[in-house]
Amino acid sequence: MKHWRIEQMDWDAFDAAKVDPDIIPVVKAASVVERNGLDYAAYLGNVFIGDPDFRAAAENWAVEEVQHGDALGRWAMLADPGWDYMEAFERYRRSFHIELQVDASVRGSRTGELIARCMVETGTSSFYTALADATEEPVLKAICRQIAADEFRHFKLFYDHMHRYLAREKLGVWARTRIALGRVTESEDDELATAYHTTNEPQETPYDHERCIAAYMSRAMGFYQQKHINRVTSMIFKTIGFAPHSTLQGWTARAMYWLIRSRARKFRKLAVL
Ligand SMILES: [Fe+2]
Ligand SMILES: [Fe+2]
């Protein structure tokens, strides 16, 4: 079912001289978040009881997410041979978990859940496209391109199912906007900050949300260009139910890029780099 396989990548082409040291911590953090996809599939399985089509799609989706983690983890071990992906993942699992035993979405409805999933895939597809464009290291560039293609397909998957539920649940534009923007701003919550902590900091260093999110975001936000944010805003507009290419979307894209750059500057000041 996978669209590509880790073994197909040309791992021998890895070029240590082309690795930007600022990319390694971000790749390490992303690898464990991706591998955690199985937990999300279990959560989605509980939210979508009685919808075998979606549950089967979610299981397949999780297999692809885990492969993203494994590919990034393998690359990070080449870039930093002293680092252990599986050990870091176990540490991450002990520190961060989502509530799996649910019988309804934390977003209030199935449509809401699928909107949140669309936002996550919007974020990941743009992130890996930006990372592929930012890195000169050929193996990471190739991996990020494959992953980004998967993430765009995931967006489409959740978007299509969202429309199926929207026909029944009839969530209005403002409710959709609130859920979408709520999920976008959650990117500064604990998931990525904990991932940064458990994959980059020594065991004995206590977790500090502000320090870790600043360390992660100050690097990750720096990879984005205006063209990546144009795509992000189109995908957000489309999910909410607005025209994906319009004057309003163009303004929003420029405002969002300005905001990201100013947040990145703020995080750089806060980060202990
Ligand atoms: Fe992924
Ligand atoms: Fe994905």
PDB file of N, CA, C and O in Angstrom, residues 199-238:
ATOM      1  N   THR A 199      14.463  14.139  22.159  1.00  0.00           N
ATOM      2  CA  THR A 199      15.363  13.690  21.093  1.00  0.00           C
ATOM      3  C   THR A 199      16.671  14.480  21.054  1.00  0.00           C
ATOM      4  O   THR A 199      17.601  14.091  20.353  1.00  0.00           O
ATOM      5  N   ASN A 200      16.719  15.598  21.804  1.00  0.00           N
ATOM      6  CA  ASN A 200      17.909  16.462  21.710  1.00  0.00           C
ATOM      7  C   ASN A 200      18.569  16.806  23.033  1.00  0.00           C
ATOM      8  O   ASN A 200      19.720  17.230  23.031  1.00  0.00           O
ATOM      9  N   GLU A 201      17.836  16.679  24.125  1.00  0.00           N
ATOM     10  CA  GLU A 201      18.421  17.115  25.399  1.00  0.00           C
ATOM     11  C   GLU A 201      18.757  15.908  26.268  1.00  0.00           C
ATOM     12  O   GLU A 201      18.072  14.886  26.196  1.00  0.00           O
ATOM     13  N   PRO A 202      19.792  16.050  27.116  1.00  0.00           N
ATOM     14  CA  PRO A 202      20.157  14.922  27.982  1.00  0.00           C
ATOM     15  C   PRO A 202      19.018  14.556  28.942  1.00  0.00           C
ATOM     16  O   PRO A 202      18.212  15.420  29.313  1.00  0.00           O
ATOM     17  N   GLN A 203      18.993  13.281  29.350  1.00  0.00           N
ATOM     18  CA  GLN A 203      17.949  12.776  30.272  1.00  0.00           C
ATOM     19  C   GLN A 203      17.842  13.636  31.519  1.00  0.00           C
ATOM     20  O   GLN A 203      16.746  13.888  32.015  1.00  0.00           O
ATOM     21  N   GLU A 204      18.999  14.080  32.025  1.00  0.00           N
ATOM     22  CA  GLU A 204      18.993  14.783  33.321  1.00  0.00           C
ATOM     23  C   GLU A 204      18.500  16.235  33.217  1.00  0.00           C
ATOM     24  O   GLU A 204      18.193  16.865  34.217  1.00  0.00           O
ATOM     25  N   THR A 205      18.398  16.766  31.990  1.00  0.00           N
ATOM     26  CA  THR A 205      17.890  18.139  31.829  1.00  0.00           C
ATOM     27  C   THR A 205      16.370  18.131  31.996  1.00  0.00           C
ATOM     28  O   THR A 205      15.679  17.403  31.291  1.00  0.00           O
ATOM     29  N   PRO A 206      15.831  18.900  32.955  1.00  0.00           N
ATOM     30  CA  PRO A 206      14.367  18.897  33.112  1.00  0.00           C
ATOM     31  C   PRO A 206      13.666  19.560  31.917  1.00  0.00           C
ATOM     32  O   PRO A 206      14.226  20.476  31.306  1.00  0.00           O
ATOM     33  N   TYR A 207      12.465  19.071  31.619  1.00  0.00           N
ATOM     34  CA  TYR A 207      11.690  19.618  30.499  1.00  0.00           C
ATOM     35  C   TYR A 207      11.232  21.035  30.827  1.00  0.00           C
ATOM     36  O   TYR A 207      10.742  21.297  31.915  1.00  0.00           O
ATOM     37  N   ASP A 208      11.405  21.916  29.864  1.00  0.00           N
ATOM     38  CA  ASP A 208      10.914  23.286  30.022  1.00  0.00           C
ATOM     39  C   ASP A 208      10.251  23.670  28.703  1.00  0.00           C
ATOM     40  O   ASP A 208      10.917  23.770  27.674  1.00  0.00           O
ATOM     41  N   HIS A 209       8.932  23.846  28.756  1.00  0.00           N
ATOM     42  CA  HIS A 209       8.185  24.069  27.514  1.00  0.00           C
ATOM     43  C   HIS A 209       8.711  25.267  26.736  1.00  0.00           C
ATOM     44  O   HIS A 209       8.947  25.169  25.529  1.00  0.00           O
ATOM     45  N   GLU A 210       8.889  26.389  27.405  1.00  0.00           N
ATOM     46  CA  GLU A 210       9.297  27.625  26.705  1.00  0.00           C
ATOM     47  C   GLU A 210      10.640  27.446  26.003  1.00  0.00           C
ATOM     48  O   GLU A 210      10.815  27.859  24.863  1.00  0.00           O
ATOM     49  N   ARG A 211      11.578  26.839  26.711  1.00  0.00           N
ATOM     50  CA  ARG A 211      12.908  26.659  26.120  1.00  0.00           C
ATOM     51  C   ARG A 211      12.840  25.721  24.904  1.00  0.00           C
ATOM     52  O   ARG A 211      13.419  25.987  23.857  1.00  0.00           O
ATOM     53  N   CYS A 212      12.077  24.626  25.070  1.00  0.00           N
ATOM     54  CA  CYS A 212      12.064  23.605  24.012  1.00  0.00           C
ATOM     55  C   CYS A 212      11.295  24.066  22.773  1.00  0.00           C
ATOM     56  O   CYS A 212      11.715  23.801  21.652  1.00  0.00           O
ATOM     57  N   ILE A 213      10.169  24.755  22.978  1.00  0.00           N
ATOM     58  CA  ILE A 213       9.414  25.194  21.793  1.00  0.00           C
ATOM     59  C   ILE A 213      10.208  26.291  21.070  1.00  0.00           C
ATOM     60  O   ILE A 213      10.211  26.352  19.836  1.00  0.00           O
ATOM     61  N   ALA A 214      10.924  27.116  21.836  1.00  0.00           N
ATOM     62  CA  ALA A 214      11.750  28.155  21.206  1.00  0.00           C
ATOM     63  C   ALA A 214      12.886  27.514  20.408  1.00  0.00           C
ATOM     64  O   ALA A 214      13.175  27.931  19.277  1.00  0.00           O
ATOM     65  N   ALA A 215      13.506  26.487  20.988  1.00  0.00           N
ATOM     66  CA  ALA A 215      14.625  25.822  20.301  1.00  0.00           C
ATOM     67  C   ALA A 215      14.131  25.162  19.015  1.00  0.00           C
ATOM     68  O   ALA A 215      14.798  25.213  17.970  1.00  0.00           O
ATOM     69  N   TYR A 216      12.951  24.545  19.081  1.00  0.00           N
ATOM     70  CA  TYR A 216      12.405  23.871  17.891  1.00  0.00           C
ATOM     71  C   TYR A 216      11.962  24.886  16.838  1.00  0.00           C
ATOM     72  O   TYR A 216      12.364  24.832  15.678  1.00  0.00           O
ATOM     73  N   MET A 217      11.108  25.831  17.256  1.00  0.00           N
ATOM     74  CA  MET A 217      10.494  26.754  16.296  1.00  0.00           C
ATOM     75  C   MET A 217      11.501  27.723  15.687  1.00  0.00           C
ATOM     76  O   MET A 217      11.378  28.097  14.526  1.00  0.00           O
ATOM     77  N   SER A 218      12.490  28.138  16.474  1.00  0.00           N
ATOM     78  CA  SER A 218      13.471  29.092  15.932  1.00  0.00           C
ATOM     79  C   SER A 218      14.184  28.479  14.729  1.00  0.00           C
ATOM     80  O   SER A 218      14.576  29.190  13.812  1.00  0.00           O
ATOM     81  N   ARG A 219      14.337  27.161  14.741  1.00  0.00           N
ATOM     82  CA  ARG A 219      14.952  26.486  13.590  1.00  0.00           C
ATOM     83  C   ARG A 219      13.906  26.198  12.512  1.00  0.00           C
ATOM     84  O   ARG A 219      14.076  26.557  11.357  1.00  0.00           O
ATOM     85  N   ALA A 220      12.821  25.515  12.924  1.00  0.00           N
ATOM     86  CA  ALA A 220      11.838  25.024  11.941  1.00  0.00           C
ATOM     87  C   ALA A 220      11.208  26.181  11.146  1.00  0.00           C
ATOM     88  O   ALA A 220      11.050  26.089   9.921  1.00  0.00           O
ATOM     89  N   MET A 221      10.872  27.276  11.823  1.00  0.00           N
ATOM     90  CA  MET A 221      10.203  28.378  11.122  1.00  0.00           C
ATOM     91  C   MET A 221      11.121  29.039  10.095  1.00  0.00           C
ATOM     92  O   MET A 221      10.653  29.624   9.123  1.00  0.00           O
ATOM     93  N   GLY A 222      12.413  28.930  10.328  1.00  0.00           N
ATOM     94  CA  GLY A 222      13.379  29.551   9.421  1.00  0.00           C
ATOM     95  C   GLY A 222      13.448  28.896   8.045  1.00  0.00           C
ATOM     96  O   GLY A 222      14.014  29.468   7.107  1.00  0.00           O
ATOM     97  N   PHE A 223      12.889  27.700   7.905  1.00  0.00           N
ATOM     98  CA  PHE A 223      12.969  26.994   6.610  1.00  0.00           C
ATOM     99  C   PHE A 223      11.908  27.461   5.613  1.00  0.00           C
ATOM    100  O   PHE A 223      12.004  27.195   4.423  1.00  0.00           O
ATOM    101  N   TYR A 224      10.880  28.136   6.121  1.00  0.00           N
ATOM    102  CA  TYR A 224       9.747  28.486   5.250  1.00  0.00           C
ATOM    103  C   TYR A 224      10.046  29.682   4.349  1.00  0.00           C
ATOM    104  O   TYR A 224      10.720  30.619   4.750  1.00  0.00           O
ATOM    105  N   GLN A 225       9.515  29.623   3.142  1.00  0.00           N
ATOM    106  CA  GLN A 225       9.536  30.762   2.216  1.00  0.00           C
ATOM    107  C   GLN A 225       8.075  31.152   1.939  1.00  0.00           C
ATOM    108  O   GLN A 225       7.159  30.368   2.197  1.00  0.00           O
ATOM    109  N   GLN A 226       7.903  32.339   1.363  1.00  0.00           N
ATOM    110  CA  GLN A 226       6.544  32.823   1.079  1.00  0.00           C
ATOM    111  C   GLN A 226       5.741  31.795   0.262  1.00  0.00           C
ATOM    112  O   GLN A 226       4.550  31.574   0.515  1.00  0.00           O
ATOM    113  N   LYS A 227       6.390  31.148  -0.710  1.00  0.00           N
ATOM    114  CA  LYS A 227       5.640  30.209  -1.568  1.00  0.00           C
ATOM    115  C   LYS A 227       5.055  29.031  -0.765  1.00  0.00           C
ATOM    116  O   LYS A 227       3.979  28.533  -1.095  1.00  0.00           O
ATOM    117  N   HIS A 228       5.757  28.605   0.301  1.00  0.00           N
ATOM    118  CA  HIS A 228       5.219  27.510   1.116  1.00  0.00           C
ATOM    119  C   HIS A 228       3.977  27.965   1.874  1.00  0.00           C
ATOM    120  O   HIS A 228       3.016  27.214   2.029  1.00  0.00           O
ATOM    121  N   ILE A 229       4.009  29.213   2.331  1.00  0.00           N
ATOM    122  CA  ILE A 229       2.881  29.739   3.110  1.00  0.00           C
ATOM    123  C   ILE A 229       1.688  30.026   2.193  1.00  0.00           C
ATOM    124  O   ILE A 229       0.534  29.920   2.615  1.00  0.00           O
ATOM    125  N   ASN A 230       1.966  30.362   0.931  1.00  0.00           N
ATOM    126  CA  ASN A 230       0.857  30.519  -0.027  1.00  0.00           C
ATOM    127  C   ASN A 230       0.068  29.213  -0.120  1.00  0.00           C
ATOM    128  O   ASN A 230      -1.167  29.205  -0.122  1.00  0.00           O
ATOM    129  N   ARG A 231       0.792  28.121  -0.191  1.00  0.00           N
ATOM    130  CA  ARG A 231       0.151  26.805  -0.279  1.00  0.00           C
ATOM    131  C   ARG A 231      -0.628  26.494   1.009  1.00  0.00           C
ATOM    132  O   ARG A 231      -1.745  25.988   0.965  1.00  0.00           O
ATOM    133  N   VAL A 232       0.004  26.798   2.144  1.00  0.00           N
ATOM    134  CA  VAL A 232      -0.650  26.554   3.445  1.00  0.00           C
ATOM    135  C   VAL A 232      -1.994  27.280   3.519  1.00  0.00           C
ATOM    136  O   VAL A 232      -3.019  26.688   3.871  1.00  0.00           O
ATOM    137  N   THR A 233      -1.984  28.562   3.166  1.00  0.00           N
ATOM    138  CA  THR A 233      -3.233  29.326   3.296  1.00  0.00           C
ATOM    139  C   THR A 233      -4.287  28.832   2.304  1.00  0.00           C
ATOM    140  O   THR A 233      -5.469  28.789   2.635  1.00  0.00           O
ATOM    141  N   SER A 234      -3.850  28.423   1.106  1.00  0.00           N
ATOM    142  CA  SER A 234      -4.828  27.847   0.156  1.00  0.00           C
ATOM    143  C   SER A 234      -5.489  26.610   0.745  1.00  0.00           C
ATOM    144  O   SER A 234      -6.703  26.418   0.622  1.00  0.00           O
ATOM    145  N   MET A 235      -4.691  25.767   1.383  1.00  0.00           N
ATOM    146  CA  MET A 235      -5.227  24.524   1.951  1.00  0.00           C
ATOM    147  C   MET A 235      -6.149  24.817   3.136  1.00  0.00           C
ATOM    148  O   MET A 235      -7.185  24.169   3.312  1.00  0.00           O
ATOM    149  N   ILE A 236      -5.784  25.805   3.946  1.00  0.00           N
ATOM    150  CA  ILE A 236      -6.649  26.188   5.075  1.00  0.00           C
ATOM    151  C   ILE A 236      -7.975  26.747   4.533  1.00  0.00           C
ATOM    152  O   ILE A 236      -9.058  26.345   4.987  1.00  0.00           O
ATOM    153  N   PHE A 237      -7.888  27.627   3.548  1.00  0.00           N
ATOM    154  CA  PHE A 237      -9.107  28.222   2.962  1.00  0.00           C
ATOM    155  C   PHE A 237     -10.014  27.127   2.388  1.00  0.00           C
ATOM    156  O   PHE A 237     -11.213  27.145   2.570  1.00  0.00           O
ATOM    157  N   LYS A 238      -9.402  26.210   1.690  1.00  0.00           N
ATOM    158  CA  LYS A 238     -10.161  25.130   1.067  1.00  0.00           C
ATOM    159  C   LYS A 238     -10.882  24.294   2.136  1.00  0.00           C
ATOM    160  O   LYS A 238     -12.060  23.945   1.986  1.00  0.00           O
TER     161      LYS A 238
END
